[in-house]
PDB file of C-alpha atoms in Angstrom:
ATOM      1  CA  MET A   3      19.764 -91.428 -11.590  1.00 97.00           C
ATOM      2  CA  LYS A   4      21.329 -89.240 -14.223  1.00 98.00           C
ATOM      3  CA  LEU A   5      20.041 -88.908 -17.778  1.00 98.00           C
ATOM      4  CA  TYR A   6      22.282 -87.674 -20.571  1.00 98.00           C
ATOM      5  CA  TYR A   7      20.249 -86.061 -23.353  1.00 98.00           C
ATOM      6  CA  GLY A   8      20.208 -83.806 -26.393  1.00 97.00           C
ATOM      7  CA  PRO A   9      17.356 -81.369 -27.152  1.00 96.00           C
ATOM      8  CA  GLY A  10      14.805 -82.767 -29.582  1.00 96.00           C
ATOM      9  CA  THR A  11      16.174 -86.313 -29.389  1.00 97.00           C
ATOM     10  CA  CYS A  12      14.447 -89.489 -28.256  1.00 97.00           C
ATOM     11  CA  ALA A  13      16.221 -89.010 -24.925  1.00 98.00           C
ATOM     12  CA  VAL A  14      13.533 -86.442 -24.134  1.00 98.00           C
ATOM     13  CA  ALA A  15      11.018 -89.307 -24.117  1.00 98.00           C
ATOM     14  CA  VAL A  16      13.036 -90.953 -21.344  1.00 98.00           C
ATOM     15  CA  TRP A  17      13.124 -87.648 -19.468  1.00 98.00           C
ATOM     16  CA  ILE A  18       9.336 -87.361 -19.699  1.00 98.00           C
ATOM     17  CA  ALA A  19       8.950 -90.952 -18.489  1.00 98.00           C
ATOM     18  CA  LEU A  20      11.218 -90.310 -15.489  1.00 98.00           C
ATOM     19  CA  GLU A  21       9.117 -87.299 -14.556  1.00 98.00           C
ATOM     20  CA  MET A  22       5.846 -89.187 -14.964  1.00 98.00           C
ATOM     21  CA  MET A  23       7.154 -91.948 -12.721  1.00 98.00           C
ATOM     22  CA  GLY A  24       8.195 -89.562  -9.976  1.00 98.00           C
ATOM     23  CA  ALA A  25      11.787 -90.784 -10.169  1.00 98.00           C
ATOM     24  CA  ASP A  26      14.656 -89.098  -8.360  1.00 98.00           C
ATOM     25  CA  TYR A  27      16.839 -87.994 -11.254  1.00 98.00           C
ATOM     26  CA  GLU A  28      18.962 -85.272 -12.794  1.00 98.00           C
ATOM     27  CA  VAL A  29      19.730 -84.465 -16.418  1.00 98.00           C
ATOM     28  CA  GLU A  30      22.783 -83.302 -18.334  1.00 97.00           C
ATOM     29  CA  LYS A  31      22.803 -81.951 -21.875  1.00 97.00           C
ATOM     30  CA  VAL A  32      25.700 -83.388 -23.850  1.00 97.00           C
ATOM     31  CA  ASP A  33      27.537 -82.775 -27.097  1.00 94.00           C
ATOM     32  CA  LEU A  34      26.506 -85.768 -29.204  1.00 93.00           C
ATOM     33  CA  GLY A  35      29.406 -87.749 -30.589  1.00 90.00           C
ATOM     34  CA  SER A  36      32.007 -85.745 -28.680  1.00 94.00           C
ATOM     35  CA  GLU A  37      35.099 -87.471 -27.348  1.00 94.00           C
ATOM     36  CA  GLU A  38      34.100 -86.505 -23.827  1.00 95.00           C
ATOM     37  CA  TYR A  39      30.627 -87.976 -24.117  1.00 97.00           C
ATOM     38  CA  ARG A  40      31.908 -91.167 -25.752  1.00 96.00           C
ATOM     39  CA  LYS A  41      33.626 -91.919 -22.449  1.00 95.00           C
ATOM     40  CA  ILE A  42      30.104 -92.223 -21.027  1.00 95.00           C
ATOM     41  CA  ASN A  43      28.402 -93.862 -24.011  1.00 95.00           C
ATOM     42  CA  PRO A  44      30.857 -95.190 -26.632  1.00 95.00           C
ATOM     43  CA  SER A  45      28.275 -94.833 -29.428  1.00 94.00           C
ATOM     44  CA  GLY A  46      28.105 -91.091 -28.820  1.00 95.00           C
ATOM     45  CA  ALA A  47      24.307 -91.245 -29.000  1.00 95.00           C
ATOM     46  CA  VAL A  48      21.622 -90.404 -26.481  1.00 97.00           C
ATOM     47  CA  PRO A  49      19.946 -91.358 -24.265  1.00 98.00           C
ATOM     48  CA  ALA A  50      22.308 -92.748 -21.686  1.00 98.00           C
ATOM     49  CA  LEU A  51      21.096 -93.380 -18.148  1.00 98.00           C
ATOM     50  CA  ASP A  52      23.338 -93.836 -15.139  1.00 97.00           C
ATOM     51  CA  THR A  53      21.210 -95.618 -12.543  1.00 96.00           C
ATOM     52  CA  GLY A  54      24.045 -96.304 -10.139  1.00 93.00           C
ATOM     53  CA  GLU A  55      23.269 -99.993 -10.602  1.00 92.00           C
ATOM     54  CA  GLY A  56      25.325-101.837 -13.190  1.00 91.00           C
ATOM     55  CA  PRO A  57      26.674-100.312 -16.391  1.00 94.00           C
ATOM     56  CA  ILE A  58      25.312 -97.104 -17.884  1.00 96.00           C
ATOM     57  CA  LYS A  59      22.229 -97.950 -19.884  1.00 97.00           C
ATOM     58  CA  ASN A  60      21.481 -96.863 -23.452  1.00 96.00           C
ATOM     59  CA  GLN A  61      18.907 -97.354 -26.229  1.00 96.00           C
ATOM     60  CA  ALA A  62      15.635 -95.506 -25.614  1.00 97.00           C
ATOM     61  CA  GLY A  63      13.315 -98.491 -25.972  1.00 97.00           C
ATOM     62  CA  ALA A  64      15.359-100.648 -23.608  1.00 97.00           C
ATOM     63  CA  ILE A  65      15.648 -97.842 -21.046  1.00 98.00           C
ATOM     64  CA  LEU A  66      11.892 -97.236 -21.136  1.00 98.00           C
ATOM     65  CA  THR A  67      11.224-100.928 -20.491  1.00 97.00           C
ATOM     66  CA  TYR A  68      13.765-100.870 -17.676  1.00 98.00           C
ATOM     67  CA  LEU A  69      11.974 -97.921 -16.083  1.00 98.00           C
ATOM     68  CA  VAL A  70       8.588 -99.624 -16.445  1.00 98.00           C
ATOM     69  CA  ASN A  71       9.971-102.539 -14.432  1.00 97.00           C
ATOM     70  CA  LYS A  72      11.771-100.326 -11.938  1.00 97.00           C
ATOM     71  CA  PHE A  73       8.677 -98.240 -11.215  1.00 98.00           C
ATOM     72  CA  PRO A  74       5.744-100.679 -11.548  1.00 97.00           C
ATOM     73  CA  GLU A  75       3.572 -98.515  -9.302  1.00 98.00           C
ATOM     74  CA  ALA A  76       3.448 -95.874 -12.052  1.00 98.00           C
ATOM     75  CA  ASP A  77       1.543 -98.374 -14.252  1.00 98.00           C
ATOM     76  CA  LEU A  78       3.083 -97.049 -17.471  1.00 98.00           C
ATOM     77  CA  GLY A  79       3.854-100.448 -18.935  1.00 98.00           C
ATOM     78  CA  PRO A  80       1.979-103.473 -20.247  1.00 98.00           C
ATOM     79  CA  ASP A  81      -0.848-105.190 -18.435  1.00 97.00           C
ATOM     80  CA  PRO A  82       0.082-108.508 -16.734  1.00 96.00           C
ATOM     81  CA  GLY A  83       0.489-111.575 -18.898  1.00 97.00           C
ATOM     82  CA  LEU A  84       2.688-113.026 -21.613  1.00 98.00           C
ATOM     83  CA  GLU A  85       0.512-111.859 -24.493  1.00 97.00           C
ATOM     84  CA  GLU A  86       0.292-108.364 -23.029  1.00 97.00           C
ATOM     85  CA  SER A  87       4.073-108.153 -22.704  1.00 97.00           C
ATOM     86  CA  TYR A  88       4.468-109.366 -26.271  1.00 98.00           C
ATOM     87  CA  GLU A  89       2.115-106.696 -27.620  1.00 98.00           C
ATOM     88  CA  PHE A  90       3.921-103.980 -25.658  1.00 98.00           C
ATOM     89  CA  ASP A  91       7.310-105.204 -26.889  1.00 97.00           C
ATOM     90  CA  ARG A  92       6.047-105.495 -30.473  1.00 98.00           C
ATOM     91  CA  ILE A  93       5.096-101.824 -30.503  1.00 98.00           C
ATOM     92  CA  SER A  94       8.309-100.823 -28.748  1.00 98.00           C
ATOM     93  CA  TYR A  95      10.415-102.686 -31.310  1.00 97.00           C
ATOM     94  CA  PHE A  96       8.452-101.109 -34.160  1.00 98.00           C
ATOM     95  CA  LEU A  97       9.282 -97.676 -32.776  1.00 98.00           C
ATOM     96  CA  SER A  98      12.938 -98.555 -32.176  1.00 97.00           C
ATOM     97  CA  ALA A  99      13.689-100.677 -35.229  1.00 97.00           C
ATOM     98  CA  ASP A 100      11.389 -99.291 -37.939  1.00 98.00           C
ATOM     99  CA  TYR A 101      10.078 -95.827 -37.161  1.00 98.00           C
ATOM    100  CA  HIS A 102      13.138 -94.307 -35.492  1.00 97.00           C
ATOM    101  CA  PRO A 103      15.726 -95.532 -38.074  1.00 97.00           C
ATOM    102  CA  SER A 104      13.597 -94.319 -40.986  1.00 97.00           C
ATOM    103  CA  PHE A 105      14.646 -90.771 -40.049  1.00 97.00           C
ATOM    104  CA  TRP A 106      18.382 -91.434 -39.999  1.00 96.00           C
ATOM    105  CA  PRO A 107      19.077 -90.797 -43.712  1.00 96.00           C
ATOM    106  CA  PHE A 108      17.040 -87.592 -43.412  1.00 96.00           C
ATOM    107  CA  PHE A 109      19.045 -86.195 -40.514  1.00 95.00           C
ATOM    108  CA  SER A 110      22.418 -87.580 -41.632  1.00 94.00           C
ATOM    109  CA  PRO A 111      22.234 -88.097 -45.422  1.00 95.00           C
ATOM    110  CA  GLU A 112      26.025 -87.980 -45.744  1.00 94.00           C
ATOM    111  CA  GLU A 113      26.175 -91.340 -43.976  1.00 92.00           C
ATOM    112  CA  TYR A 114      23.902 -92.992 -46.552  1.00 94.00           C
ATOM    113  CA  THR A 115      25.585 -92.065 -49.816  1.00 92.00           C
ATOM    114  CA  SER A 116      29.102 -92.284 -51.194  1.00 91.00           C
ATOM    115  CA  GLY A 117      28.513 -88.999 -53.016  1.00 87.00           C
ATOM    116  CA  LYS A 118      29.362 -85.739 -51.350  1.00 83.00           C
ATOM    117  CA  ASP A 119      27.639 -83.079 -53.427  1.00 93.00           C
ATOM    118  CA  GLU A 120      24.256 -81.567 -52.595  1.00 93.00           C
ATOM    119  CA  ALA A 121      22.439 -83.566 -55.279  1.00 94.00           C
ATOM    120  CA  ASP A 122      23.595 -86.850 -53.728  1.00 93.00           C
ATOM    121  CA  LEU A 123      22.567 -85.735 -50.256  1.00 94.00           C
ATOM    122  CA  GLN A 124      19.178 -84.662 -51.541  1.00 94.00           C
ATOM    123  CA  LYS A 125      18.621 -88.077 -53.122  1.00 94.00           C
ATOM    124  CA  ALA A 126      19.371 -89.734 -49.780  1.00 94.00           C
ATOM    125  CA  LYS A 127      16.852 -87.463 -48.094  1.00 95.00           C
ATOM    126  CA  GLU A 128      14.226 -88.164 -50.723  1.00 95.00           C
ATOM    127  CA  ALA A 129      14.698 -91.898 -50.231  1.00 95.00           C
ATOM    128  CA  ALA A 130      14.264 -91.343 -46.509  1.00 96.00           C
ATOM    129  CA  TYR A 131      10.969 -89.537 -47.061  1.00 97.00           C
ATOM    130  CA  VAL A 132       9.514 -92.710 -48.559  1.00 97.00           C
ATOM    131  CA  LYS A 133      10.525 -94.898 -45.620  1.00 97.00           C
ATOM    132  CA  ILE A 134       9.422 -92.271 -43.102  1.00 98.00           C
ATOM    133  CA  ASP A 135       6.006 -92.075 -44.727  1.00 98.00           C
ATOM    134  CA  GLU A 136       5.681 -95.870 -44.743  1.00 98.00           C
ATOM    135  CA  ALA A 137       6.463 -96.087 -41.036  1.00 98.00           C
ATOM    136  CA  ALA A 138       4.310 -93.089 -40.137  1.00 98.00           C
ATOM    137  CA  SER A 139       1.398 -94.501 -42.129  1.00 98.00           C
ATOM    138  CA  LEU A 140       1.689 -97.757 -40.205  1.00 98.00           C
ATOM    139  CA  LEU A 141       1.736 -95.854 -36.937  1.00 98.00           C
ATOM    140  CA  ASP A 142      -1.316 -93.927 -38.075  1.00 98.00           C
ATOM    141  CA  SER A 143      -3.171 -97.196 -38.684  1.00 98.00           C
ATOM    142  CA  MET A 144      -2.114 -98.489 -35.256  1.00 97.00           C
ATOM    143  CA  LEU A 145      -3.695 -95.408 -33.681  1.00 98.00           C
ATOM    144  CA  GLU A 146      -7.037 -95.813 -35.438  1.00 97.00           C
ATOM    145  CA  GLY A 147      -9.781 -95.038 -32.903  1.00 95.00           C
ATOM    146  CA  LYS A 148      -7.293 -94.696 -30.027  1.00 95.00           C
ATOM    147  CA  ASP A 149      -5.667 -91.951 -27.969  1.00 95.00           C
ATOM    148  CA  HIS A 150      -2.812 -94.243 -26.864  1.00 97.00           C
ATOM    149  CA  ILE A 151      -0.665 -96.606 -28.895  1.00 97.00           C
ATOM    150  CA  TYR A 152      -0.840 -99.652 -26.572  1.00 98.00           C
ATOM    151  CA  LYS A 153      -4.370-100.915 -25.908  1.00 93.00           C
ATOM    152  CA  ASP A 154      -5.547 -97.311 -25.617  1.00 91.00           C
ATOM    153  CA  LYS A 155      -3.746 -97.223 -22.255  1.00 97.00           C
ATOM    154  CA  LYS A 156      -1.269 -94.524 -21.241  1.00 98.00           C
ATOM    155  CA  THR A 157       2.243 -95.980 -21.282  1.00 98.00           C
ATOM    156  CA  VAL A 158       5.825 -94.900 -21.893  1.00 98.00           C
ATOM    157  CA  LEU A 159       5.361 -95.879 -25.540  1.00 98.00           C
ATOM    158  CA  ASP A 160       3.146 -92.839 -25.989  1.00 98.00           C
ATOM    159  CA  VAL A 161       5.938 -90.407 -25.223  1.00 98.00           C
ATOM    160  CA  TYR A 162       8.414 -92.352 -27.362  1.00 98.00           C
ATOM    161  CA  ALA A 163       6.046 -92.268 -30.351  1.00 98.00           C
ATOM    162  CA  TYR A 164       5.252 -88.624 -29.620  1.00 98.00           C
ATOM    163  CA  ILE A 165       8.874 -87.447 -29.657  1.00 98.00           C
ATOM    164  CA  LEU A 166       9.642 -89.386 -32.845  1.00 98.00           C
ATOM    165  CA  SER A 167       6.515 -88.062 -34.565  1.00 98.00           C
ATOM    166  CA  ARG A 168       7.507 -84.485 -33.811  1.00 98.00           C
ATOM    167  CA  TRP A 169      10.310 -85.012 -36.324  1.00 98.00           C
ATOM    168  CA  LEU A 170       7.718 -85.354 -39.095  1.00 98.00           C
ATOM    169  CA  ALA A 171       7.337 -81.570 -38.960  1.00 98.00           C
ATOM    170  CA  PHE A 172      10.777 -81.310 -40.598  1.00 97.00           C
ATOM    171  CA  THR A 173       9.775 -83.483 -43.563  1.00 97.00           C
ATOM    172  CA  PRO A 174       7.519 -82.698 -46.539  1.00 96.00           C
ATOM    173  CA  LYS A 175       4.639 -84.539 -44.804  1.00 98.00           C
ATOM    174  CA  SER A 176       4.079 -83.227 -41.298  1.00 98.00           C
ATOM    175  CA  TRP A 177       2.299 -85.174 -38.573  1.00 98.00           C
ATOM    176  CA  THR A 178      -0.751 -82.998 -39.190  1.00 98.00           C
ATOM    177  CA  LYS A 179      -1.237 -84.888 -42.479  1.00 98.00           C
ATOM    178  CA  TYR A 180      -1.871 -88.208 -40.709  1.00 98.00           C
ATOM    179  CA  PRO A 181      -5.334 -87.997 -39.085  1.00 98.00           C
ATOM    180  CA  ASN A 182      -4.788 -90.463 -36.257  1.00 98.00           C
ATOM    181  CA  ILE A 183      -1.270 -89.265 -35.485  1.00 98.00           C
ATOM    182  CA  LYS A 184      -2.634 -85.719 -35.479  1.00 98.00           C
ATOM    183  CA  ASN A 185      -5.187 -86.622 -32.808  1.00 98.00           C
ATOM    184  CA  PHE A 186      -2.546 -88.537 -30.837  1.00 98.00           C
ATOM    185  CA  MET A 187      -0.050 -85.669 -30.970  1.00 98.00           C
ATOM    186  CA  ARG A 188      -2.573 -83.164 -29.717  1.00 98.00           C
ATOM    187  CA  LYS A 189      -3.669 -85.415 -26.839  1.00 97.00           C
ATOM    188  CA  VAL A 190      -0.158 -86.336 -25.692  1.00 98.00           C
ATOM    189  CA  GLY A 191       1.116 -82.800 -26.267  1.00 97.00           C
ATOM    190  CA  ALA A 192      -1.538 -81.459 -23.916  1.00 98.00           C
ATOM    191  CA  ASP A 193      -0.217 -83.549 -21.008  1.00 98.00           C
ATOM    192  CA  PRO A 194       1.193 -81.137 -18.361  1.00 98.00           C
ATOM    193  CA  VAL A 195       4.285 -83.272 -17.796  1.00 98.00           C
ATOM    194  CA  VAL A 196       5.007 -83.456 -21.529  1.00 98.00           C
ATOM    195  CA  LYS A 197       4.627 -79.693 -21.874  1.00 98.00           C
ATOM    196  CA  LYS A 198       6.876 -79.074 -18.857  1.00 98.00           C
ATOM    197  CA  ILE A 199       9.733 -81.309 -19.993  1.00 98.00           C
ATOM    198  CA  LEU A 200       9.606 -80.120 -23.603  1.00 97.00           C
ATOM    199  CA  ALA A 201      10.040 -76.563 -22.356  1.00 97.00           C
ATOM    200  CA  GLU A 202      12.898 -77.518 -20.028  1.00 97.00           C
ATOM    201  CA  SER A 203      14.670 -79.626 -22.661  1.00 97.00           C
ATOM    202  CA  ILE A 204      15.285 -76.678 -24.981  1.00 92.00           C
ATOM    203  CA  LYS A 205      16.718 -74.306 -22.385  1.00 83.00           C
TER     204      LYS A 205
END
C-alpha cells in the first residue's frame, strides 16, 4: 500500500494507524492541491491510499474504517455488535464532520469570506475560533474519565482525534486548556509508534 500525505495533516493519523497495524506500506509526501497530485486524488487533499485493490481511497475517517476491517487482528476498531459499530461510527463522524471542518476557516480564511483584506480574513478566523472551541469542548466532555475516545479502548479514532487536536496549539485556546483533552494528548503522544511517525512525518 502507498499513502500520500502532507506533514501535520490528518493523513499522519492514517500513517500511524498503518504502522500500528503492522501493514506493508510506503509513504509519499505530496504538494497539496498541485496539478500532479490531483491526478491521484482529484480533490487535491490528503490522505489518499493506494491499496492496489479498487480505486485510490480518500477521506481519513473512511480510510481508517477500511483499515480496521482489513486488519481485524490489530483490534483497533469497535467491539463486535451493531450498537458497538454505531458508537464507533458516531465518534468517527463527529471527528470528520464536526471537529475537522471547524478548523477550515482558520487555516484557509480566504475561502470563507468575499473580502480580501486582512480585516476580513481576521473576522473569518475569529468566527472559526468559536466553532473550534465548541467542537473541542464537546470532545473534552467525551473524554471525561477516559484515556481513549471509544469506550476507553485503544482504537484508530485515538490517533485521528490526536492529530486534529494538535492543531489547537495554533489557535488562541491550546489543547492544554481543555483538561480531558490535555490528559488524552499526553497519553497518546507518549505512544512509541505515535512518537516515531510524528518524527518521520516532518522530515
